[in-house]
Coordinates of C-alpha atoms and ligand atoms in Angstrom, one line a residue:
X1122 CA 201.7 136.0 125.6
X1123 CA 201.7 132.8 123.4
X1124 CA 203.6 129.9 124.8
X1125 CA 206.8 127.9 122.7
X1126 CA 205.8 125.0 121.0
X1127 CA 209.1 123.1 120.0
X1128 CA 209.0 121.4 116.5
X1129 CA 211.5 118.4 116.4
X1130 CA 211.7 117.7 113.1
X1131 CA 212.2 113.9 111.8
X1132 CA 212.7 113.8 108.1
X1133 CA 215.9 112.8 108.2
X1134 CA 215.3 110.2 110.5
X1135 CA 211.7 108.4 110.8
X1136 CA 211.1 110.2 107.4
X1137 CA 214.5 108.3 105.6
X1138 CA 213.3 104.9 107.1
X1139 CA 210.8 104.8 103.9
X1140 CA 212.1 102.1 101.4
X1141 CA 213.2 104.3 98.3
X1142 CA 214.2 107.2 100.2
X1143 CA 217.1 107.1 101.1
X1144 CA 219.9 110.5 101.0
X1145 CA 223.3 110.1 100.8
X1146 CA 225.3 112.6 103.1
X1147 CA 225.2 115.5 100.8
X1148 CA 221.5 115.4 100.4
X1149 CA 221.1 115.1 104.0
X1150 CA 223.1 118.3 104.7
X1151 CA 221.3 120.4 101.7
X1152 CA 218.1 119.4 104.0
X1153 CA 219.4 120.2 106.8
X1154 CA 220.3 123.2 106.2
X1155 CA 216.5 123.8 104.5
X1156 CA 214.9 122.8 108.0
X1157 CA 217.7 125.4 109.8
X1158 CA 216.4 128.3 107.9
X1159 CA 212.8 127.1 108.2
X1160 CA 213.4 127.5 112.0
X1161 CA 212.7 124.2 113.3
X1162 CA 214.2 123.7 116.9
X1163 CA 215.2 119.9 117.1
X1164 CA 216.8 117.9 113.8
X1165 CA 216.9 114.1 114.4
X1166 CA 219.8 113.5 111.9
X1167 CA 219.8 110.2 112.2
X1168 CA 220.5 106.7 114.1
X1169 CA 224.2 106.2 114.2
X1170 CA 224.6 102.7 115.3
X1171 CA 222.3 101.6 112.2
X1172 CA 224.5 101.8 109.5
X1173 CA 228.0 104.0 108.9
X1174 CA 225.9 106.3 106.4
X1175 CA 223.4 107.3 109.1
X1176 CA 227.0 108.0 111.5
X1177 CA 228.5 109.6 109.5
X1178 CA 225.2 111.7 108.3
X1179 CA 224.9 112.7 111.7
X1180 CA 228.6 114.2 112.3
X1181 CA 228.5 116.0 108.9
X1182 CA 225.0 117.8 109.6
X1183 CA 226.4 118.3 113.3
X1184 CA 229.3 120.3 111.3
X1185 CA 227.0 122.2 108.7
X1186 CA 223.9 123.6 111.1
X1187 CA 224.0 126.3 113.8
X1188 CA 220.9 126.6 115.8
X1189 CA 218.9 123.9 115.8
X1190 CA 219.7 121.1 118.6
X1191 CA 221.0 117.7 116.7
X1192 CA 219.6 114.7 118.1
X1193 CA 220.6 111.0 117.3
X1194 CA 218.3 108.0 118.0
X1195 CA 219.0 104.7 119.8
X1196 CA 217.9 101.9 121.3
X1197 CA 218.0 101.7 125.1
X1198 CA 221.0 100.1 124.7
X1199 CA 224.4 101.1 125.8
X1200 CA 226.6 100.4 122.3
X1201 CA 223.9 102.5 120.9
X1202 CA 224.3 105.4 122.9
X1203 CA 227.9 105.1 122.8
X1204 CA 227.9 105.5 119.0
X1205 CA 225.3 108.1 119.0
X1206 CA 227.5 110.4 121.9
X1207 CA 229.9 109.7 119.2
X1208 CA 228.6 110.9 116.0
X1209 CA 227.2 113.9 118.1
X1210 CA 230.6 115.0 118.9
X1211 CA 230.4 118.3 116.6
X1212 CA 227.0 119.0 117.2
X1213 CA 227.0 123.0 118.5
X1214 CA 223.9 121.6 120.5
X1215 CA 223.2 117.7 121.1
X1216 CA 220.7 115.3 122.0
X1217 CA 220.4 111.3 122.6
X1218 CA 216.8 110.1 121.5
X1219 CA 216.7 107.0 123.8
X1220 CA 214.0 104.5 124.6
X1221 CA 212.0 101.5 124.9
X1222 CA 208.9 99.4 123.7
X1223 CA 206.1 99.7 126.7
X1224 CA 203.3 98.4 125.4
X1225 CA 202.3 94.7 127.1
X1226 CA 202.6 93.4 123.4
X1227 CA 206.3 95.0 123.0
X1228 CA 207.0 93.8 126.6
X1229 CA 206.2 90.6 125.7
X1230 CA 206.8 89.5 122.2
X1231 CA 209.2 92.0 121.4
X1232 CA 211.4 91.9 124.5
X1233 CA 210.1 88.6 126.1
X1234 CA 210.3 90.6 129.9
X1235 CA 208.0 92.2 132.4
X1236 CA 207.0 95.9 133.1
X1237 CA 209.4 96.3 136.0
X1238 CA 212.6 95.2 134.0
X1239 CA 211.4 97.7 131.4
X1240 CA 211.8 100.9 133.5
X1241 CA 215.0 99.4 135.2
X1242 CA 216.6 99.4 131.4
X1243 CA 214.5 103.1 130.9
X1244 CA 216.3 104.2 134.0
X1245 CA 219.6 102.6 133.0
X1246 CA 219.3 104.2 129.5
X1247 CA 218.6 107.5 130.5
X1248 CA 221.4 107.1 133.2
X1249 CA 223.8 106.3 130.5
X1250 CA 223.2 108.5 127.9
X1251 CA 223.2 111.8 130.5
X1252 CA 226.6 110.7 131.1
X1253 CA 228.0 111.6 127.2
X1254 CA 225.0 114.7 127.3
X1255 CA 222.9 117.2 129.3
X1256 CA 219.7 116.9 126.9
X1257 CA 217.8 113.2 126.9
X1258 CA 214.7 112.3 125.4
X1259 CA 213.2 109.2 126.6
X1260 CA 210.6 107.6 124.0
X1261 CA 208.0 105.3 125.2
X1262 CA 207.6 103.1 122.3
X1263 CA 203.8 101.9 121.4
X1264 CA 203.1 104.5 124.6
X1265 CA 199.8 104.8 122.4
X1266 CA 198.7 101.7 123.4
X1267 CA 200.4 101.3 127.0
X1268 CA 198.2 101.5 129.9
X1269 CA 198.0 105.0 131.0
X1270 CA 198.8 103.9 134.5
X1271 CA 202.1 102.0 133.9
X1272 CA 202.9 104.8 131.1
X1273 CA 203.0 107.3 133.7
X1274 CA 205.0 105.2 136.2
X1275 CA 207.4 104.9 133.0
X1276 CA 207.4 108.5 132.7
X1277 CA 208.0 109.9 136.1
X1278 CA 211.1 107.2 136.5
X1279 CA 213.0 108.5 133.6
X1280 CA 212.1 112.3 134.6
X1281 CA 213.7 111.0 137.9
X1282 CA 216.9 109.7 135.9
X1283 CA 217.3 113.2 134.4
X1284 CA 215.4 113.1 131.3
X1285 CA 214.6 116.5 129.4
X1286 CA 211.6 115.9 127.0
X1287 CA 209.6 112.4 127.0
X1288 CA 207.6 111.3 123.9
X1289 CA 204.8 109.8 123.6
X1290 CA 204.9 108.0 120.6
X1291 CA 201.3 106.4 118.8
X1292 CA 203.9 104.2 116.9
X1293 CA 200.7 102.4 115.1
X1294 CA 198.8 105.6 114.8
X1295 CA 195.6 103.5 116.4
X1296 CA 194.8 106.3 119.2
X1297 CA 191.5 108.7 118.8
X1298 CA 192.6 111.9 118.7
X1299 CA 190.6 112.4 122.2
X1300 CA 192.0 109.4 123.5
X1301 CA 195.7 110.8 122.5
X1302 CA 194.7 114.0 124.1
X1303 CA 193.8 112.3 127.3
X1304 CA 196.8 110.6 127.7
X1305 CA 198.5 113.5 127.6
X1306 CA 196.7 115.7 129.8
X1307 CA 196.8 112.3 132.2
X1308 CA 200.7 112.1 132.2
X1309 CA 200.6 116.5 133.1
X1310 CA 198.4 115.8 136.0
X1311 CA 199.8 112.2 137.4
X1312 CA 203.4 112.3 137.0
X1313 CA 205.6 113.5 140.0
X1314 CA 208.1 116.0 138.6
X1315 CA 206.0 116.6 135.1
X1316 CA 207.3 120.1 135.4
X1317 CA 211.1 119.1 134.8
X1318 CA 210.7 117.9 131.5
X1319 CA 208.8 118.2 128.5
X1320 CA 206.2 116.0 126.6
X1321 CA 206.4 115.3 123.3
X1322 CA 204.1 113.9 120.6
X1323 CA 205.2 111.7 117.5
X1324 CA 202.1 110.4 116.1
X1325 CA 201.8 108.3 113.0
X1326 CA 199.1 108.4 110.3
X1327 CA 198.0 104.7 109.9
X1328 CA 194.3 105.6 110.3
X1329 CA 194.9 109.0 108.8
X1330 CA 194.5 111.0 112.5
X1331 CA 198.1 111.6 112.8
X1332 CA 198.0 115.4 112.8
X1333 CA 194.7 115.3 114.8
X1334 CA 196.2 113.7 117.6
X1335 CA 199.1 115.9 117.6
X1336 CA 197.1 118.8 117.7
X1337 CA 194.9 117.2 120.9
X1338 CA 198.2 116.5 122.5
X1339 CA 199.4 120.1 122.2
X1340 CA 196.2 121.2 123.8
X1341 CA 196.6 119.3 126.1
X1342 CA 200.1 120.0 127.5
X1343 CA 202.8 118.6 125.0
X1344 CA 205.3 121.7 123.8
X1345 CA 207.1 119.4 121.5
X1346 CA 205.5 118.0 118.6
X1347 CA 207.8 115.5 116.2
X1348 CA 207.2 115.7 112.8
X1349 CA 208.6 115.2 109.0
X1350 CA 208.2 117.4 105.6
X1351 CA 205.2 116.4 103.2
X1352 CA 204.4 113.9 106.6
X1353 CA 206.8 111.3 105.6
X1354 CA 207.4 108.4 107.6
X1355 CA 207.1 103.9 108.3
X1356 CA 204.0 103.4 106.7
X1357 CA 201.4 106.0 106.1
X1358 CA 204.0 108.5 107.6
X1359 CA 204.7 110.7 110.5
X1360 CA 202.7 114.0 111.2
X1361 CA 203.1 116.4 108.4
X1362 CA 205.1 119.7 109.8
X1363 CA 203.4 122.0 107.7
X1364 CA 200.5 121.2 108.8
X1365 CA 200.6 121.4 112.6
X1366 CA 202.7 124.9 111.6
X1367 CA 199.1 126.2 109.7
X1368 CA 196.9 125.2 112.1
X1369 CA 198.5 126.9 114.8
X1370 CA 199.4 129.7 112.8
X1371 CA 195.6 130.3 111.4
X1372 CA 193.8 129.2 115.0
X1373 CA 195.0 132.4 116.8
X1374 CA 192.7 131.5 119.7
X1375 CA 195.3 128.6 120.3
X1376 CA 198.0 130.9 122.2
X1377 CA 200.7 128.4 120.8
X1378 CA 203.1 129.5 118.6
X1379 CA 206.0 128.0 117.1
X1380 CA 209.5 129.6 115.5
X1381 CA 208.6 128.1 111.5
X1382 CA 209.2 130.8 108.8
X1383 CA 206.1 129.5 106.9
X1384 CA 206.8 131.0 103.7
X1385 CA 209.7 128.4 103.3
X1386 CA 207.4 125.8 104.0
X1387 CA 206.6 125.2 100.0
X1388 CA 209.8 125.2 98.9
X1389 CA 211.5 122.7 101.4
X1390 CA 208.2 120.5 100.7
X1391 CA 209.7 120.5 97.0
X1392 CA 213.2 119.7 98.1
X1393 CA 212.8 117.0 100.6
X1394 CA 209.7 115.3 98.0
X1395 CA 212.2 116.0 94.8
X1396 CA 215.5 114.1 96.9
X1397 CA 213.4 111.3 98.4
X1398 CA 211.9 110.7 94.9
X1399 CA 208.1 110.9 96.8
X1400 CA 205.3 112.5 95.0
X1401 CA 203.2 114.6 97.3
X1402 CA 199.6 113.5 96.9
X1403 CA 197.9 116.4 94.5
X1404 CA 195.2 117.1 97.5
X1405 CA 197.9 116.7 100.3
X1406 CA 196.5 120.0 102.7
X1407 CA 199.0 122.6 102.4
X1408 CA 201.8 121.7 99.7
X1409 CA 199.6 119.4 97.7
X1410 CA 199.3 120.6 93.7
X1411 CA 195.6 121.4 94.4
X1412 CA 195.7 123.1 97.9
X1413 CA 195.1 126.2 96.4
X1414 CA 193.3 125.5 93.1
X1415 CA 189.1 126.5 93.0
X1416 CA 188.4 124.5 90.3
X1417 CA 184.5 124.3 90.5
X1418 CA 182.5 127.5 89.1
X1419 CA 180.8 128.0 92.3
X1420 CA 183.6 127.8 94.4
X1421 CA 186.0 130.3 91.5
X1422 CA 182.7 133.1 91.6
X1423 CA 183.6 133.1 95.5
X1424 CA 186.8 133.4 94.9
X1425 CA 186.7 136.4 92.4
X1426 CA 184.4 137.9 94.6
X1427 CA 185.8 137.8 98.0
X1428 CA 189.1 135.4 98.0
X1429 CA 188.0 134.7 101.9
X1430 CA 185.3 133.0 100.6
X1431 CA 186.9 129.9 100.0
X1432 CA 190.4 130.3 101.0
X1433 CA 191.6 130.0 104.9
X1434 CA 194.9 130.8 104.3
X1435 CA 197.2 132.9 101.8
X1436 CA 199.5 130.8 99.9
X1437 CA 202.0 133.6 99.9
X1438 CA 202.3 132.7 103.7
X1439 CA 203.6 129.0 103.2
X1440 CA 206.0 130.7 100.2
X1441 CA 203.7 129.8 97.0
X1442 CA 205.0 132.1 94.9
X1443 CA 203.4 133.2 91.7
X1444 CA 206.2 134.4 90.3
X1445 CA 208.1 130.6 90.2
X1446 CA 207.3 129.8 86.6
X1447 CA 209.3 132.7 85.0
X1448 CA 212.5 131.1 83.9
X1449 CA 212.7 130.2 80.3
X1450 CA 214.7 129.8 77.8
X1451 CA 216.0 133.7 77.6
X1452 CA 216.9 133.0 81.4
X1453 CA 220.2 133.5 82.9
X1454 CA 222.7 132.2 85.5
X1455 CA 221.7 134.6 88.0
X1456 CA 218.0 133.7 88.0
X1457 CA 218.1 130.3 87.9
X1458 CA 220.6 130.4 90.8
X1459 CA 218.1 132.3 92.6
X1460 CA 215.2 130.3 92.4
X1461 CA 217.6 127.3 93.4
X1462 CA 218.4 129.4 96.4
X1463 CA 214.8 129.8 96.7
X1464 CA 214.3 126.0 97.1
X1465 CA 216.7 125.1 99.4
X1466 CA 219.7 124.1 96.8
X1467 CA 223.1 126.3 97.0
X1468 CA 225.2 125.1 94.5
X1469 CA 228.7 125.2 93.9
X1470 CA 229.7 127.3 90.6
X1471 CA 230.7 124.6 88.7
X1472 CA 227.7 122.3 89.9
X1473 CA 225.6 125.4 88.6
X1474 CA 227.5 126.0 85.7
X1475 CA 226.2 122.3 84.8
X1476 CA 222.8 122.5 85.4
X1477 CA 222.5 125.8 83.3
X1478 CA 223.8 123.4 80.6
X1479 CA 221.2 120.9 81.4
X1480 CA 218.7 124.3 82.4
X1481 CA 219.1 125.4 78.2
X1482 CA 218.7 122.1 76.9
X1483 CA 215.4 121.5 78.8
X1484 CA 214.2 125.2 78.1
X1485 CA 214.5 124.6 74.3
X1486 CA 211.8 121.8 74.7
X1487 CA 209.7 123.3 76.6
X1488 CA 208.8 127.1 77.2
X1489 CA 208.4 127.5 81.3
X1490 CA 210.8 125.5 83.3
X1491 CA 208.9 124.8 86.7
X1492 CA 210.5 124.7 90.2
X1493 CA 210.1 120.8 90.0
X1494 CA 212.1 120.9 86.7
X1495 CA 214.5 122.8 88.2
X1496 CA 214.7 120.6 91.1
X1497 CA 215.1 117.4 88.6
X1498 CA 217.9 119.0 87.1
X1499 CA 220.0 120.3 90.1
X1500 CA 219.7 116.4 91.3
X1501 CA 220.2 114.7 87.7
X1502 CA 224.1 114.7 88.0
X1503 CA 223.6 112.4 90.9
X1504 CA 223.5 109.1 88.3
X1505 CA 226.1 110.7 85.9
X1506 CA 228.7 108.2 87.5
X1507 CA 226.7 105.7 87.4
X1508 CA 228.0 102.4 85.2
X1509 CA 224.9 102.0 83.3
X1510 CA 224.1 105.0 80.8
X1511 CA 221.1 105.2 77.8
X1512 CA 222.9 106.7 74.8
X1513 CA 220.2 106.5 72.2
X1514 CA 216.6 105.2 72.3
X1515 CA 213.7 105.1 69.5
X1516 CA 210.7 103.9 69.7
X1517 CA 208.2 103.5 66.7
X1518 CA 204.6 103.1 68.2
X1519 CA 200.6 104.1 67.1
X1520 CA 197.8 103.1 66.3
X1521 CA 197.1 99.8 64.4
X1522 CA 200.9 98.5 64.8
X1523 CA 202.8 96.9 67.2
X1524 CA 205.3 99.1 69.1
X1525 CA 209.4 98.7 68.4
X1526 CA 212.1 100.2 70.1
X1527 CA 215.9 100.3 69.6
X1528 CA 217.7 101.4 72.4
X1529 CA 221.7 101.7 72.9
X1530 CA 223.1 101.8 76.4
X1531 CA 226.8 102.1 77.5
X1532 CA 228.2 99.9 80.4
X1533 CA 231.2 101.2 81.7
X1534 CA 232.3 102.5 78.8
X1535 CA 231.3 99.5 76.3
X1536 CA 228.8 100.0 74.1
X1537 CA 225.2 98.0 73.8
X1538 CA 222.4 97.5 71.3
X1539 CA 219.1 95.6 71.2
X1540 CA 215.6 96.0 69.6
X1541 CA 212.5 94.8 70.9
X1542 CA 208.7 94.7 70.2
X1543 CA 205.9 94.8 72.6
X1544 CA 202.3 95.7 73.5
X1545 CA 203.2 99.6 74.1
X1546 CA 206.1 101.4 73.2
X1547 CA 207.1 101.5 77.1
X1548 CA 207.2 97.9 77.3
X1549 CA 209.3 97.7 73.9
X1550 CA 211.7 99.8 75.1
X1551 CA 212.1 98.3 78.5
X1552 CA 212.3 94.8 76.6
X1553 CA 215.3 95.8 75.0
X1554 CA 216.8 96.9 77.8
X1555 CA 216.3 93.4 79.2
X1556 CA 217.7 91.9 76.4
X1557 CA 220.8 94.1 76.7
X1558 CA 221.0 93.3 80.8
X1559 CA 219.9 89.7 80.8
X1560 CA 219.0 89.3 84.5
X1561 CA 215.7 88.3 86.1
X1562 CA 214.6 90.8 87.5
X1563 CA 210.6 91.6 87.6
X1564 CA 208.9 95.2 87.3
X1565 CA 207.0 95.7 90.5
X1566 CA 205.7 99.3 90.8
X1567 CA 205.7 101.8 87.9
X1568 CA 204.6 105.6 88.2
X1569 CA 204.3 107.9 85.7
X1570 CA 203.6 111.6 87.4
X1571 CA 200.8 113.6 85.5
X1572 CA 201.9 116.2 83.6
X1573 CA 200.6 118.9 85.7
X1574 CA 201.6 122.3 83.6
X1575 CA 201.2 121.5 80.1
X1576 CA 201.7 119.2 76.9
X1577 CA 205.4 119.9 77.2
X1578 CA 205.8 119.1 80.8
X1579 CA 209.1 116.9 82.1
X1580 CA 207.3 113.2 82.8
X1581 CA 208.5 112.2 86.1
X1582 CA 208.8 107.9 86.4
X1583 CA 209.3 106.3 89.7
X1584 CA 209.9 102.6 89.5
X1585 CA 210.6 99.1 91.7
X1586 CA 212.3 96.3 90.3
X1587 CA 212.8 93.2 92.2
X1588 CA 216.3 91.4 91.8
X1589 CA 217.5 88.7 93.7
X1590 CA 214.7 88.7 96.3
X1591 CA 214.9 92.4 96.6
X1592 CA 213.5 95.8 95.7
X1593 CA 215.5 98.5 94.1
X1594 CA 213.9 102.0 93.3
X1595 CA 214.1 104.1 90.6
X1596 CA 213.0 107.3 89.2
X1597 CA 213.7 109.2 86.1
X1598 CA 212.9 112.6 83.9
X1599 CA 212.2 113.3 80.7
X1600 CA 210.0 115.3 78.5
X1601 CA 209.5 111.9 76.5
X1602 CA 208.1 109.9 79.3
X1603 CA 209.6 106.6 77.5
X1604 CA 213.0 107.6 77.9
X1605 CA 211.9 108.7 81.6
X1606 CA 210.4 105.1 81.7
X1607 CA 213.9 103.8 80.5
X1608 CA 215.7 106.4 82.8
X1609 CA 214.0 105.3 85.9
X1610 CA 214.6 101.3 84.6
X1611 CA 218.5 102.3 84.8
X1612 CA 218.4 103.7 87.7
X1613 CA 217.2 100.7 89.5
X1614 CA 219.8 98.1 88.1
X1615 CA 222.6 101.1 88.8
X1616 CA 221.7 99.9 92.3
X1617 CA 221.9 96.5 91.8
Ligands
KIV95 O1 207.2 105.6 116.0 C1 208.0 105.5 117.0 O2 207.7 105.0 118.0 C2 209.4 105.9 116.8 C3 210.3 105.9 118.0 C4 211.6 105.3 117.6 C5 210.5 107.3 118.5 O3 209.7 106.3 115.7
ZN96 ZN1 208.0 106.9 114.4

């Protein structure tokens, strides 16, 4: 008999901390819902005392999920838990993520106190919250780099003040994956009581080894693992779900299992990548463009021959599906709603009456609409109120004469016109748009996503722009990547 291992699933959380991808409530709850059918056990919805968006995020998921347990972060602080007991008020099933720094640096600089005041305000914490609820989690910040001797004193005293799961968080991602592993399996042997709760990992991928040391900790004793779609996260992101899910679900010898539906592991990965605006890295293992592409005539001659050749696992099983380039032009309502359905979106009828509008329009440019495309277009009415709108752009550019672009915007109804010139036709048109907006503001980061089917792909540009000391981020579609380039300039000074 295999034994549970819990996925707790952070997108929404650690995952939204990444500058650029931020949800609003209704993007949330679509994703939510996405990881409910995927079958993770734990969504951490958000931390409530942060902002009123991430409250009220966590009361409306708490409202539109079932099954999985809704947890809500906080410091080890009592205001914070308050809030979070609050906000977790509709939740079928609830949790309070509480915890602490216990590193000697985060004693030190970050809370300017000693070891033993730490675990009296761990105690105190975990005390508090099991007042508003029966499930606590107890992280030990940095636990990565805190002595595993302290660590486990930390440990057993917040096991002792009634907390249910403990993580173990590498918050830097600096641990070995052995090292990680050892930790673990010193915590399972050392700390009185071990067996009343459960150890979690939450590893981070600063030195790449995030999924490594998650697996090490599993093998070790952990039976919770946190982790985010496409491995989103601070910095170089969070453990990737998918792929702890496929390593334990191609290593039988590993008599682990976990409750993931696998085959709606591609399709949330295109979801939660096309509403957070994040590209997933062509060679990303498992969801990546390429995971699944033989592309050298050695490797393809395997392939034809024997597909095990070269291929460890079928892509059917994480929900690759050959079949998701059919819809074109001749498409109707019915399929294009399915293949939303397919992705995660469930739109209302008159939502999906408008992106069929948007769904013919794009199909008379171009002959297969991809799931991506599809996904564009079910989130492009997101900046339809926005005050800032491009209502005609064109751009004369080749070779031996200097680009020029005309572009007309409207601004809350007024109409705008300007030409410019410049050294490409990208940089004419954005030009004008500057001329029309007249602000300082400063093009940081510019991405244009490769056209990955064909010549008459949809060019997908993300964008920064600082403004007043700030960064704003914005992305746009197009099959002329210019007026995507334009699209995504918009979108930024819509957020101004
Ligand atoms: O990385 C980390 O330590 C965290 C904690 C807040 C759980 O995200
Ligand atoms: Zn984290």
């Amino acid at each position: 008999m295999s034994e549970k291992l819990f996925i707790f699933d952070t997108t929404l959380r650690d995952g939204e901390q990444v500058p650029g991808c931020q949800l609003n409530t209704v993007e949330k709850i679509q994703v939510a819902r996405a990881l409910e059918a995927l079958g993770v056990d734990v969504i951490e919805a958000g931390f409530p005392v942060s902002s009123p968006g991430d409250f009220n995020s966590v009361i409306e998921i708490s409202k539109a999920v079932t099954w999985p347990t809704i947890c809500a972060l906080t410091r080890a602080v009592q205001k914070d838990i308050e809030v979070a007991a609050e906000a977790l008020q509709f939740a079928k099933r609830k949790r309070i993520h509480t915890g602490i720094g216990t590193s000697d640096s985060h004693i030190k600089y970050k809370f300017n106190s000693n070891r033993e005041e730490i675990i009296e305000r761990a105690v105190a914490a975990v005390k508090h919250a099991k007042k508003y609820v029966e499930d606590v989690e107890f992280y030990a910040e940095d636990a990565g780099r805190t002595d595993n001797e302290y660590l486990a004193r930390v440990v057993e005293a917040v096991i002792k003040a009634g907390a249910t799961v403990v993580n173990i968080p590498d918050t830097t991602g600096y641990c070995l994956p052995d090292e990680y592993g050892a930790k673990i399996k010193y915590l399972m042997e050392h700390v009185t009581g071990i067996e009343k709760a459960i150890l979690s990992t939450h590893c981070h991928n600063d030195l790449g080894m995030a999924t490594a040391n998650t697996i090490a900790g599993v093998l070790n004793g952990a039976r919770q693992v946190e982790v985010t779609i496409n491995g989103i996260g601070e910095r170089a992101g969070n453990t990737a779900l998918e792929e702890v899910a496929m390593i334990l679900k191609s290593h039988k010898d590993i008599k682990i299992d976990t409750n993931i539906n696998t085959q709606k592991i591609y399709p949330i990965s295109r979801l939660v990548s096309s509403l957070m605006n994040m590209p997933v890295q062509p060679n990303k293992a498992i969801v990546g463009r390429n995971a699944f592409a033989h592309s050298s005539g050695i490797h393809q001659d395997g392939v034809l021959k024997n597909i095990q050749t070269y291929e460890i696992i079928n892509p059917h099983d994480v929900g690759i599906d050959d079949s998701s380039i059919v819809l074109t032009a001749r498409s109707g309502r019915a399929a294009l709603k399915h293949r939303l359905s397919i992705l995660g979106v469930e739109p209302s009828q008159d939502k999906l009456d408008k992106i069929y509008e948007e769904f013919l329009k794009l199909a008379d440019k171009k002959k297969d609409i991809t799931d991506d495309d599809v996904l564009v277009l079910a989130g492009a009415d997101r900046s339809k109120n926005d005050r800032i709108k491009m209502e005609y752009l064109q751009v004369t550019s080749g070779m031996g004469v200097r680009p020029v672009a005309s572009l007309g915007l409207s601004i809350a109804g007024e109409k705008f016109e300007a030409a410019a010139s410049g050294n490409g036709p990208v940089d004419a048109a954005i030009s004008a748009l500057k001329k029309i907006i007249n602000r300082h503001m400063t093009l940081k980061e510019f991405t244009i996503q490769a056209i990955s089917k064909g010549s008459d792909d949809v060019g997908k540009v993300h964008m920064q722009v600082e403004y007043n000391n700030q960064i704003y981020y914005g992305f746009g579609a197009n099959t002329d990547i210019i007026a995507a380039s334009v699209e995504a300039y918009i979108d930024c000074v819509n957020k101004f």
